[in-house]
Structures are given as C-alpha cells and as structure tokens.
CSV table of C-alpha atoms and ligand atoms in Angstrom, one decimal:
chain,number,residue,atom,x,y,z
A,1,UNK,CA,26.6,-13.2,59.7
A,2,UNK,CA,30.6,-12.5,59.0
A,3,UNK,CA,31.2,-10.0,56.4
A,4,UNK,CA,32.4,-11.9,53.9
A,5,UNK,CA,29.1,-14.4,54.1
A,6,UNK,CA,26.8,-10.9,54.0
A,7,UNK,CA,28.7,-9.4,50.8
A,8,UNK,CA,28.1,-12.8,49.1
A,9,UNK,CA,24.6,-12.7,50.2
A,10,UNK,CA,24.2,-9.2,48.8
A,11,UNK,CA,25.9,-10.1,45.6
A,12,UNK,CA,23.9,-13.3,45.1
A,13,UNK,CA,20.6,-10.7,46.0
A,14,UNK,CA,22.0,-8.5,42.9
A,15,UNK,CA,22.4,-11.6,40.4
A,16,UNK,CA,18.8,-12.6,41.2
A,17,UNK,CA,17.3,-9.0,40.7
A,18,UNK,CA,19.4,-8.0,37.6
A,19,UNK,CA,17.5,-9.6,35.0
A,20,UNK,CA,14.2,-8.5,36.6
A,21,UNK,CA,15.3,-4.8,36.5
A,22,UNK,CA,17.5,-5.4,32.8
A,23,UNK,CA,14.2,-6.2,31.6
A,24,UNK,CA,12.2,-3.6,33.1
A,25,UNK,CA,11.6,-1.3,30.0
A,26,UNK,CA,9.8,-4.6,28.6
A,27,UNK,CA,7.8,-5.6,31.7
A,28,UNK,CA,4.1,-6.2,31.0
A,29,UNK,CA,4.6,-5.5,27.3
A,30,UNK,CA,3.9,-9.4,26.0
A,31,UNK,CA,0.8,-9.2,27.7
A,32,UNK,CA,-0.3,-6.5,25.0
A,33,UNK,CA,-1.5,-8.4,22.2
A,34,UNK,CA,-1.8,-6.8,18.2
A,35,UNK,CA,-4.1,-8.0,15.5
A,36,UNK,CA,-2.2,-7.6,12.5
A,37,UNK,CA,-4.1,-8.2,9.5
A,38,UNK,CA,-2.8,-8.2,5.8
A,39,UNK,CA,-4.8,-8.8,2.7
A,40,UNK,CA,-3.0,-11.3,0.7
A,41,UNK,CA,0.7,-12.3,-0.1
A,42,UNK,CA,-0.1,-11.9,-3.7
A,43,UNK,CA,1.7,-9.1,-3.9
A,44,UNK,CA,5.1,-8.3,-2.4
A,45,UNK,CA,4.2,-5.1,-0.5
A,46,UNK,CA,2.0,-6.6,2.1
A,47,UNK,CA,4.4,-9.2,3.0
A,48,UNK,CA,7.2,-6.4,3.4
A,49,UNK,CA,4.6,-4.4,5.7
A,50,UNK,CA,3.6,-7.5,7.6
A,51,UNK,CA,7.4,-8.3,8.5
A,52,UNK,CA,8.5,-4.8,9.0
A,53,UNK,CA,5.6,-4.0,11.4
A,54,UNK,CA,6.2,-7.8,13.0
A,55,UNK,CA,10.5,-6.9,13.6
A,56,UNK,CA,9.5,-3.4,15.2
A,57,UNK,CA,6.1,-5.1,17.1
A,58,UNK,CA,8.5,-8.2,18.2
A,59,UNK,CA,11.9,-6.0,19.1
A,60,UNK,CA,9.4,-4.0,21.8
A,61,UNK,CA,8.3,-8.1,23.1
A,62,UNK,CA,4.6,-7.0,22.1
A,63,UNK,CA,2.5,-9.9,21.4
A,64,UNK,CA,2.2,-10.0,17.4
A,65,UNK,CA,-0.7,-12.3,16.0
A,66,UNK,CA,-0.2,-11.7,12.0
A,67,UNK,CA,-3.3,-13.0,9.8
A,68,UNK,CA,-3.4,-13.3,6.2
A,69,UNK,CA,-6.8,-13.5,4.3
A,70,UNK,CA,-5.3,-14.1,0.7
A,71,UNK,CA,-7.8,-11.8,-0.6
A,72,UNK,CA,-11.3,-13.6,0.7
A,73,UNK,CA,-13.1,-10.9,2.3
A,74,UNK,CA,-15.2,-13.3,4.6
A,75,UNK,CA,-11.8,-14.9,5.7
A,76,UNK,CA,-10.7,-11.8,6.9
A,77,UNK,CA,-13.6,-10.9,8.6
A,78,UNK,CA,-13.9,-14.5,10.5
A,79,UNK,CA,-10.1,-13.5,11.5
A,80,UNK,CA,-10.5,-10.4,13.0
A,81,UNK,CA,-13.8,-11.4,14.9
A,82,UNK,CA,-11.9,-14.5,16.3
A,83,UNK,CA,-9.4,-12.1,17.1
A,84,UNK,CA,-11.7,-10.0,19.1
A,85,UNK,CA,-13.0,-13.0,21.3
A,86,UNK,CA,-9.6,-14.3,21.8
A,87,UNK,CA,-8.9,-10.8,23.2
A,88,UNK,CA,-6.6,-8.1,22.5
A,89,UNK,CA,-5.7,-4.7,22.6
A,90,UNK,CA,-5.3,-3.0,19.0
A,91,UNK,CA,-6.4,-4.5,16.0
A,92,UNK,CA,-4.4,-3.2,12.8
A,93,UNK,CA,-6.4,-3.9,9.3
A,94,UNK,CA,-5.6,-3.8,5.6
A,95,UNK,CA,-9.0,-4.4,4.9
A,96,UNK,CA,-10.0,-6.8,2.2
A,97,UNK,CA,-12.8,-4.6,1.3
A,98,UNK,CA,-13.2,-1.4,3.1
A,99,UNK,CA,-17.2,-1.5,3.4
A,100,UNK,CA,-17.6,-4.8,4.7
A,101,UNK,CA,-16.3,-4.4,8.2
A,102,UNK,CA,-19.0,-2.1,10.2
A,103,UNK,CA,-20.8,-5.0,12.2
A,104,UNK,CA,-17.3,-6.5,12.7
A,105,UNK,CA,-15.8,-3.5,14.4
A,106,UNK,CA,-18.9,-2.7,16.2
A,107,UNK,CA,-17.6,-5.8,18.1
A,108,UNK,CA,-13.9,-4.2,18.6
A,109,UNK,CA,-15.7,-1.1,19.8
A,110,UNK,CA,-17.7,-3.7,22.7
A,111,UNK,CA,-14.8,-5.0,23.9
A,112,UNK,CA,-13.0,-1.7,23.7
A,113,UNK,CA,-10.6,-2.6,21.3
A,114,UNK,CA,-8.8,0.5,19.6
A,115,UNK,CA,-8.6,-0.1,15.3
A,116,UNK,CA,-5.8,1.6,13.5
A,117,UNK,CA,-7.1,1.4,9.3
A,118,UNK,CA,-3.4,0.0,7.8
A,119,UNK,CA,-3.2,2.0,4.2
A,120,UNK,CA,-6.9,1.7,3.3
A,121,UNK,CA,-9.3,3.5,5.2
A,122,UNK,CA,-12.1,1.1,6.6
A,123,UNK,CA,-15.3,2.9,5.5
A,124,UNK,CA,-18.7,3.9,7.0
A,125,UNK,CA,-17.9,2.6,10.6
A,126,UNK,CA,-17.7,5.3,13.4
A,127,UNK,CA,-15.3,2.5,15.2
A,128,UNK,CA,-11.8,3.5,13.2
A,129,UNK,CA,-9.6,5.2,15.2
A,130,UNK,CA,-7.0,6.0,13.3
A,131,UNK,CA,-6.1,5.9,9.9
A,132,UNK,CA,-1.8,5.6,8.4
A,133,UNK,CA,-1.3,5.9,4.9
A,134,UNK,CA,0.9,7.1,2.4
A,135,UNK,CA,-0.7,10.4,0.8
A,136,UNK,CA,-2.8,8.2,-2.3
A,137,UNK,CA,-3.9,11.4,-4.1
A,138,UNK,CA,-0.5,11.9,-4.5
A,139,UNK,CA,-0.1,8.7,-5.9
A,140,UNK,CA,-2.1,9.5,-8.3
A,141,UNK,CA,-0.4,13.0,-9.4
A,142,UNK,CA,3.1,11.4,-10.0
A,143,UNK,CA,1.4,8.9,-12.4
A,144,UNK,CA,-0.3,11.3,-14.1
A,145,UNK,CA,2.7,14.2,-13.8
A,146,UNK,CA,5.1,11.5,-15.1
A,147,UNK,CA,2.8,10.8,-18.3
A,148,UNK,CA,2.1,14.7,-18.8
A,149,UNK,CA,5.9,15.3,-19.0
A,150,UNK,CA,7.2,12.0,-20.6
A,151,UNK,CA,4.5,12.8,-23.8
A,152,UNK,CA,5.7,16.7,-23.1
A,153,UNK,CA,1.9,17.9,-23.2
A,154,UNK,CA,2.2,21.5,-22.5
A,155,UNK,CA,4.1,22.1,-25.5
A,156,UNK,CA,3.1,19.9,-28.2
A,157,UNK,CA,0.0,19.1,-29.3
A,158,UNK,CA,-0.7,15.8,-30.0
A,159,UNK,CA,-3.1,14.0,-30.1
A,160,UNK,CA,-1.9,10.9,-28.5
A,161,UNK,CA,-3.8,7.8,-27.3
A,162,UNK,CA,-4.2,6.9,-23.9
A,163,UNK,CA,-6.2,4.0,-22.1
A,164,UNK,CA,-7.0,3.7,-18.2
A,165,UNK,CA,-7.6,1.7,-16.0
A,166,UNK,CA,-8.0,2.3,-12.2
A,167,UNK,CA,-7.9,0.3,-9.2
A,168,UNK,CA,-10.4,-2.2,-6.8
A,169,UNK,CA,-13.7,-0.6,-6.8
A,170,UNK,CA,-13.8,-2.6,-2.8
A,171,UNK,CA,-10.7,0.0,-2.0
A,172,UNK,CA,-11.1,3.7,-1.3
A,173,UNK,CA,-7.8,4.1,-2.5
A,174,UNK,CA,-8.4,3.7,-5.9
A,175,UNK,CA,-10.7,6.8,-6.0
A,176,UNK,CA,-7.7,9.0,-4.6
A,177,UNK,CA,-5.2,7.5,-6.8
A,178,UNK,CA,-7.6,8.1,-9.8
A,179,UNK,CA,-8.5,11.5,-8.9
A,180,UNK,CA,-4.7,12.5,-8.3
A,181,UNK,CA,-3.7,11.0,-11.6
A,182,UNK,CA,-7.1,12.9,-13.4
A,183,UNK,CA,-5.8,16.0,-11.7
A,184,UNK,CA,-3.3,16.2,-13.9
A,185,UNK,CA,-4.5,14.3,-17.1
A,186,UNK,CA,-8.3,15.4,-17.0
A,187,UNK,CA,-7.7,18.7,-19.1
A,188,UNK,CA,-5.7,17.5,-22.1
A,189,UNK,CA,-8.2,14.5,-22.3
A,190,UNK,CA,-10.6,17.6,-22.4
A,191,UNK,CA,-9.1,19.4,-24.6
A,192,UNK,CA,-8.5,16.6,-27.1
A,193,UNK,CA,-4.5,16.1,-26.8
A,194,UNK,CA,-5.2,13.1,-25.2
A,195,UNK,CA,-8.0,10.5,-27.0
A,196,UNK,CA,-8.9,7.5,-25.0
A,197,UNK,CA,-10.7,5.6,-28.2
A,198,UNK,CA,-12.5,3.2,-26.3
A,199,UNK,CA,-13.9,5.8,-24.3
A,200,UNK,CA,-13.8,4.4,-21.5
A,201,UNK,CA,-12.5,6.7,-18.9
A,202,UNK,CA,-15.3,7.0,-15.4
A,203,UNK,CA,-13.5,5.5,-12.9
A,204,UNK,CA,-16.1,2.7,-12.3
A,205,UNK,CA,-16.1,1.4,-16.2
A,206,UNK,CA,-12.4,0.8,-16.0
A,207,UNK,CA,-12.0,-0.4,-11.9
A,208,UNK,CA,-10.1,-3.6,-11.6
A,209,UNK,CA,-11.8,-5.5,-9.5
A,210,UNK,CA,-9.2,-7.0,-6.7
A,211,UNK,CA,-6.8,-5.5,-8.0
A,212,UNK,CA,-6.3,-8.7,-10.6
A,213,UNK,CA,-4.0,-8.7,-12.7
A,214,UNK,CA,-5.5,-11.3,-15.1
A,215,UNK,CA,-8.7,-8.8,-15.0
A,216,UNK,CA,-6.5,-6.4,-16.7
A,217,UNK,CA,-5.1,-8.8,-18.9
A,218,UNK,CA,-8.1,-10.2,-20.2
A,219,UNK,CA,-9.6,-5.6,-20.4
A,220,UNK,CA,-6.2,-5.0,-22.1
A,221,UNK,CA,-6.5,-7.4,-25.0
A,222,UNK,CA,-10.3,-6.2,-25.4
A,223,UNK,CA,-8.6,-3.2,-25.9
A,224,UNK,CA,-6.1,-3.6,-28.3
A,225,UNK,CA,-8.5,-6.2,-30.2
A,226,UNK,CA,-11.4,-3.6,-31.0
A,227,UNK,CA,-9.6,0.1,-31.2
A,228,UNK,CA,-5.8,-0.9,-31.9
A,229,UNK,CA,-6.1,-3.1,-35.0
A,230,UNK,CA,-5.4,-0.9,-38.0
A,231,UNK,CA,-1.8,0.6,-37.1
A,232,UNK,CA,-3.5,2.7,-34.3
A,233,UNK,CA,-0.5,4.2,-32.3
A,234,UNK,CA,-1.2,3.4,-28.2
A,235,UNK,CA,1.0,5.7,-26.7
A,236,UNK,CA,0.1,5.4,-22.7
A,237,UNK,CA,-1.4,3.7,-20.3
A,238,UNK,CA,-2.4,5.0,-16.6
A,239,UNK,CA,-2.2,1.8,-14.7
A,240,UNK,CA,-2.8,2.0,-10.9
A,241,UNK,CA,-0.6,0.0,-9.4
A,242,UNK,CA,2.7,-2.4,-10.2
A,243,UNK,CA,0.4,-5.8,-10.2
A,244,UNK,CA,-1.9,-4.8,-12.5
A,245,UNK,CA,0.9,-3.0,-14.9
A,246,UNK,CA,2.1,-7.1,-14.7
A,247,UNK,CA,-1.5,-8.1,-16.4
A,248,UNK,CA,-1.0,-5.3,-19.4
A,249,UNK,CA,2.5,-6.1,-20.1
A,250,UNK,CA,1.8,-9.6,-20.5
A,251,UNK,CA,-1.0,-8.6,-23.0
A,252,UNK,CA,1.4,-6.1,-24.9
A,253,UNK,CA,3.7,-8.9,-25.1
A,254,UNK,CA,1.3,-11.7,-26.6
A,255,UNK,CA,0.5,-8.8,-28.8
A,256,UNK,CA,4.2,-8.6,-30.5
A,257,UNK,CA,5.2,-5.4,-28.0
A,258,UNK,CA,9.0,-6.2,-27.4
A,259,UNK,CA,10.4,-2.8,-26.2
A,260,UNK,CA,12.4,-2.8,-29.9
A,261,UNK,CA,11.1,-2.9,-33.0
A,262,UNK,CA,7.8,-2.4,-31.1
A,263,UNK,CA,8.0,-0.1,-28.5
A,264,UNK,CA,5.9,-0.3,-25.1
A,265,UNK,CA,3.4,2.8,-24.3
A,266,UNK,CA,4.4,4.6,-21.4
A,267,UNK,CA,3.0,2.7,-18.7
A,268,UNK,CA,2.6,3.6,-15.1
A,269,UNK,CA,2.5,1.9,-11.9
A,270,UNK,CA,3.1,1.9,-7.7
A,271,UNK,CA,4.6,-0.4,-4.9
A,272,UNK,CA,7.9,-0.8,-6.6
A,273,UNK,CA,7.8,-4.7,-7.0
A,274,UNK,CA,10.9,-6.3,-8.1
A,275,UNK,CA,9.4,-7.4,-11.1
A,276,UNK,CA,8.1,-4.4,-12.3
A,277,UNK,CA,11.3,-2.1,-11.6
A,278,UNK,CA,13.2,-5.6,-13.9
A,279,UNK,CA,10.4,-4.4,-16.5
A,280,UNK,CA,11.2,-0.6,-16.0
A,281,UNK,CA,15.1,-1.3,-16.6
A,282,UNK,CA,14.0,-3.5,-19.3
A,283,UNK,CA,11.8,-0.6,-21.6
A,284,UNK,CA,8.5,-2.4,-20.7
A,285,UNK,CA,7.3,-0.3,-17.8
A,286,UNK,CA,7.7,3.2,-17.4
A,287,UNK,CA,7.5,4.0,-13.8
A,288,UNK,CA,6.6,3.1,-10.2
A,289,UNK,CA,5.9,5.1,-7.3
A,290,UNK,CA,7.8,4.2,-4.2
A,291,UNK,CA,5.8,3.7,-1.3
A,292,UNK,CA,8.1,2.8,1.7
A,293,UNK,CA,6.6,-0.2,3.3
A,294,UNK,CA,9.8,0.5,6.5
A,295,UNK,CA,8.0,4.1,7.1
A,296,UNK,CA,4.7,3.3,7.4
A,297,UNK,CA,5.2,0.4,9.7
A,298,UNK,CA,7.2,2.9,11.5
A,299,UNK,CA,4.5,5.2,11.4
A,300,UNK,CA,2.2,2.3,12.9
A,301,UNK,CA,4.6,1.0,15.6
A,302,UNK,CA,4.6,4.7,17.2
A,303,UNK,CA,0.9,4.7,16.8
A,304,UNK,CA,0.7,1.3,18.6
A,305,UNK,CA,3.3,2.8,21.2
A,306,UNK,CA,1.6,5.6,22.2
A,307,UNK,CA,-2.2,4.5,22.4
A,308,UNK,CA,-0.3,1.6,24.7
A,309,UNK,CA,1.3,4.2,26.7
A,310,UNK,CA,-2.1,6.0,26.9
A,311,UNK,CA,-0.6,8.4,24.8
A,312,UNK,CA,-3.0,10.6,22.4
A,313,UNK,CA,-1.0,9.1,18.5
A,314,UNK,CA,0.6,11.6,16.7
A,315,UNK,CA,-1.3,12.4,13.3
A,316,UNK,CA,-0.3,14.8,11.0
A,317,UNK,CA,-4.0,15.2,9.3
A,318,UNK,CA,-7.4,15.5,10.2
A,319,UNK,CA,-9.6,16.8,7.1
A,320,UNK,CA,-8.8,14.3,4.1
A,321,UNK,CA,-9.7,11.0,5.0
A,322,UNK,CA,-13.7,11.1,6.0
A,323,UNK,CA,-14.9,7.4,5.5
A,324,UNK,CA,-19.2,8.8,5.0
A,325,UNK,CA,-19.0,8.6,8.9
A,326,UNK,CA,-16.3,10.8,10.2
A,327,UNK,CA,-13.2,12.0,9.5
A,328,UNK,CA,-10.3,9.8,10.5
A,329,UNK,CA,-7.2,11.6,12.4
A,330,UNK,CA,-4.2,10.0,9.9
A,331,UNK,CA,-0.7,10.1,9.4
A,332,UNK,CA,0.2,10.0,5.5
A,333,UNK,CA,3.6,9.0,4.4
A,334,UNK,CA,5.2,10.6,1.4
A,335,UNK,CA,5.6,8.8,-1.8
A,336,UNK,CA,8.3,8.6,-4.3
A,337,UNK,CA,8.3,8.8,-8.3
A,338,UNK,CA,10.1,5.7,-9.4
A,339,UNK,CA,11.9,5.3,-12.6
A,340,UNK,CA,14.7,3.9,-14.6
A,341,UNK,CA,16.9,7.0,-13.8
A,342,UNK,CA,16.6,6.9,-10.1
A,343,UNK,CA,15.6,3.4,-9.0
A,344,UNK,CA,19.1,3.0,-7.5
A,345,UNK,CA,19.2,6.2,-5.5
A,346,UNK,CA,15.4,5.6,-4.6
A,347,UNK,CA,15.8,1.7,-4.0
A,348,UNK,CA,18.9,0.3,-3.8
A,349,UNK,CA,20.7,3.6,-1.7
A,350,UNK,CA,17.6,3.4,1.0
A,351,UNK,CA,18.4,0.0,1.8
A,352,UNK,CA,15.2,-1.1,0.3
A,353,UNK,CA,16.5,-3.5,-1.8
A,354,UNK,CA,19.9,-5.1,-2.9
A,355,UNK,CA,21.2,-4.7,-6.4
A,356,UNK,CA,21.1,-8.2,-6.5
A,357,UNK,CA,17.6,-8.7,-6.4
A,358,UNK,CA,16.4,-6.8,-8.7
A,359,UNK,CA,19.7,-8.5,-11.1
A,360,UNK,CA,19.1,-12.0,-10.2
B,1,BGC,C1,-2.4,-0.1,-2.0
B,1,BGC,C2,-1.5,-0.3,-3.1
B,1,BGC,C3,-1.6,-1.7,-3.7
B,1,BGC,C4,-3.1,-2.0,-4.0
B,1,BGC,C5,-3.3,-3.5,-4.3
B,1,BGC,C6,-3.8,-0.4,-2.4
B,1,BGC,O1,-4.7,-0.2,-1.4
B,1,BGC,O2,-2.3,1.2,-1.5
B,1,BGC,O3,-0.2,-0.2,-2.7
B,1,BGC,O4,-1.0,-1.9,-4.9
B,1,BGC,O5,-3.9,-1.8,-2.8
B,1,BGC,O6,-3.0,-4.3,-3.3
C-alpha cells in the first residue's frame, strides 16, 4: 500500500473508532434500568424530585422508567411489581403508603433488585436497602421553633390558642415531623401557655389522612365552628406541610380572615410551594420549611451511582431510621426555615425558583 493510501486508511480507522471510545464513560450504562416511583403530582415537590432525579438519571444515559400513582396505593404497587417482571436494577419508591409494600419487595429481593426508600421510609420489610431523606424531625423543630419565637413564649406568658394538625397516618414522616414540632411546643402546652380548646392534640386524632387538603378544610371549619365562635382569639396553627396549610387558609378565608382587619394565626407549613410562599408574602401563611428537592435527587443519583459501580453508597446515618425490622443506612438532607424575610435568599438566590414565579 503507498503511504499516502495507509495514512488515509489509518485516519478513516480513527473516525470509525472515535465515537466508540468518546462514548466510552457511558458504555453499557442504558442497559441499567431505574424504577422511579413518585406518589402523585398533586403536589409540586414530587414532580420537582421526579424531573430533577430524571435530568441527572438521563445526563449519565441510565435507563429512567418514571411512574406516577396519583395517590392510589394499589396503583403503585401494580407499578412497581410490573416493574420487577419487566426487569431492572434499582427500584427508587416514594411510597404511597409505607406498610403496604412487604410482599411487593419480597419480589425485588427474588430478583435481586436493590430498593432505595425516596423521602419516606418503606416500613416493616427487611428488603429496603437504603433509605435518603431530608432530616423530618427536624422538620418538625423549625415549625415548632418558628411558633415558639413568633408568640415569644419564653418570656411572656400567654395563654394563647393553638390547634394542630399533623400529617398521613400511611406516612412515617408525619410521626417525626410531629414529634420534632412537640419537641419544642409540648412543654408550654403543658404548662398551660399554650391551650389547644378542642383538645385535640395525639397525633392520631388530628392525622390528615393523605395528606388532603380538603380533609383539613372540612377539620378546620369544625374547628372554628364549635370552639372559635364567641370572639375566641386563634392565635396558631401547626400545620404539617404547605398542601394542607392550602386546606386551612381556604377555611380562615370563608371564615372572614383577610390578613387586615382580621388577621391570620401564625400558620406553619414545608415543601415551599409557590402558592404557599404567594400566601406567606401575602400575611396568610407564616412559614415553610425548604426542603431542596435538587439535593436529595443528588443525594439519590450518587446512591444509584455507586450501588451500579458496585460501590458500598455513602450514608451519613445508621441509628434513626429503624422501619420495626431494621435500621435503614440513610443519607438526610438538611432543611431550611422558610419565611417572608428570607424567601429570596432561600429561594430565589439558590436558583430554586425565579422571582417571576412566585410574582406571576
Ligand atoms: C413529605 C412532605 C410532603 C408530604 C405530603 C411527606 O412524606 O416529606 O414533603 O409534603 O409527604 O406529600
């Protein structure tokens, strides 16, 4: 062969190989397939996990198969188990309802499947393998810490009315973000300088089942109907989270509250939906607790990474979250008090959201 021929032989070698090698990091990596499975669109957070963990999941060329259940726990469970026979490598669950799911991962567990629990731990099944979160006890304490220092109750003495209500009784969860918020609330309710006068306080007499916010609607006006009627002050109310914060307010409202000549109690929430930091800047809701959907996909993706890579998934706890079977090696994400003076630095500085979205 003359020269010339075997350098253009060589070169046309190269050109063939190139994109074989360019793509070498990816190689093999769309034949890993992820269950990914949210609980509803309902509410804004899940859909800004699902597309956060999809972007990192997709930017990597792993094979993404995103299910949503809209809140029917026997859809959910029909879509992970047709999952499972399908095939695939890691199955990624924001359960529905964290008890249901023992016989369904026993079948994950058959096939060899690893299960990462996405934000709610999936309970009494020895089949979870790992568990990313953000810390929900925590959750819980900046409600309660926000409510302790907006009614200033280690210096004054009160009495002022509160009313709570908690989360999903399905959703393991709620009990941490009730306990973290009674941390801090549970000894001036003891001590009288807080009165809840329904008296209804236990966590399961005032669980919002679903998380639906036309439950708490319909609890709230109960509420204000039988202990509020005669010129009874309501100064605060521990709500869970941002959706069911949405029920009460539309209660307070129907009920004359207008943030003017009838002023909102405090109210508390978490997720930091668009609508509810509109009714934070608007005098309706008090706070929100930032929970930054971008981390704990992050957190996941690595996970994902690393169990791929036959890599043992780095965890930064392994004695809080025990789901009655075992305790389940986690990695908790920090959350963030929300309110009206630093939603911007919080929110809109991160990236999180634009300042038009939340003006529109
Ligand atoms: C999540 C909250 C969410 C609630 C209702 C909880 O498990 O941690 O962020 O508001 O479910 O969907």
């Amino acid at each position: 062969m003359k020269k010339s021929n075997k350098i253009t032989a060589l070169l046309l070698c190269a050109a063939l190989l190139l994109p074989l090698i360019a793509g070498c990091a990816n190689v093999g990596n769309e034949s890993k397939v992820i269950g990914l499975f949210m609980p509803s669109k309902n509410e804004p957070r899940w859909i800004q996990d699902s597309d956060s963990l999809m972007r990192q999941l997709q930017n990597k060329e792993y094979r993404v198969e995103p299910r949503n259940a809209e809140d029917d726990v026997e859809l959910q469970i029909r879509q992970i188990e047709e999952m499972i026979e399908k095939g695939c490598d890691i199955l990624v669950i924001a359960a529905i309802d964290s008890t249901q799911l023992q016989a369904t991962l026993q079948r994950a567990a058959d096939k060899k499947i690893t299960v990462i629990a996405y934000d709610r731990l999936i309970m009494d099944s020895p089949h979870v393998d790992y568990y990313v979160t953000f810390d929900n006890f925590e959750v819980g304490r900046l409600q309660g810490e926000y409510l302790e220092k907006a009614l200033d109750l280690p210096n004054s003495n009160g009495p002022f009315h509160i009313e709570v209500f908690a989360g999903s009784p399905t959703d393991n969860n709620a009990i941490f973000f009730y306990d973290g918020a009674m941390s801090v609330l549970g000894p001036y309710l003891d001590s009288g300088k807080l009165i809840v006068k329904s008296g209804q306080v236990e966590r399961v007499e005032v669980a919002t089942q679903d998380w639906l916010p036309s439950l708490a609607k319909e609890r709230m006006a109960g509420l204000l109907n039988t202990y509020y009627q005669n010129g009874t002050e309501l100064h605060a109310i521990l709500s869970p989270n941002d959706a069911v914060a949405m029920g009460i307010i539309e209660t307070l409202k129907d009920f004359g509250f207008d943030g003017d000549e009838k002023p909102f109690p405090l109210i508390t929430g978490q997720d930091s939906d668009i609508a509810n930091i509109r009714a934070i800047l608007a005098g309706e809701q008090a706070m929100t607790v930032f929970k930054d959907t971008r981390t704990l996909a992050d957190r996941t993706f690595r996970m994902i990474d690393d169990i791929l890579l036959n890599k043992s998934a780095e965890t930064n706890d392994s004695k809080t979250y025990h789901n009655n079977l075992k305790i389940v090696p986690t990695y908790i994400c920090k959350p963030v008090m929300v309110d009206a003076e630093n939603y911007k630095r919080t929110l809109i500085d991160s990236g999180y959201y634009e300042m038009a979205d939340i003006m529109d």
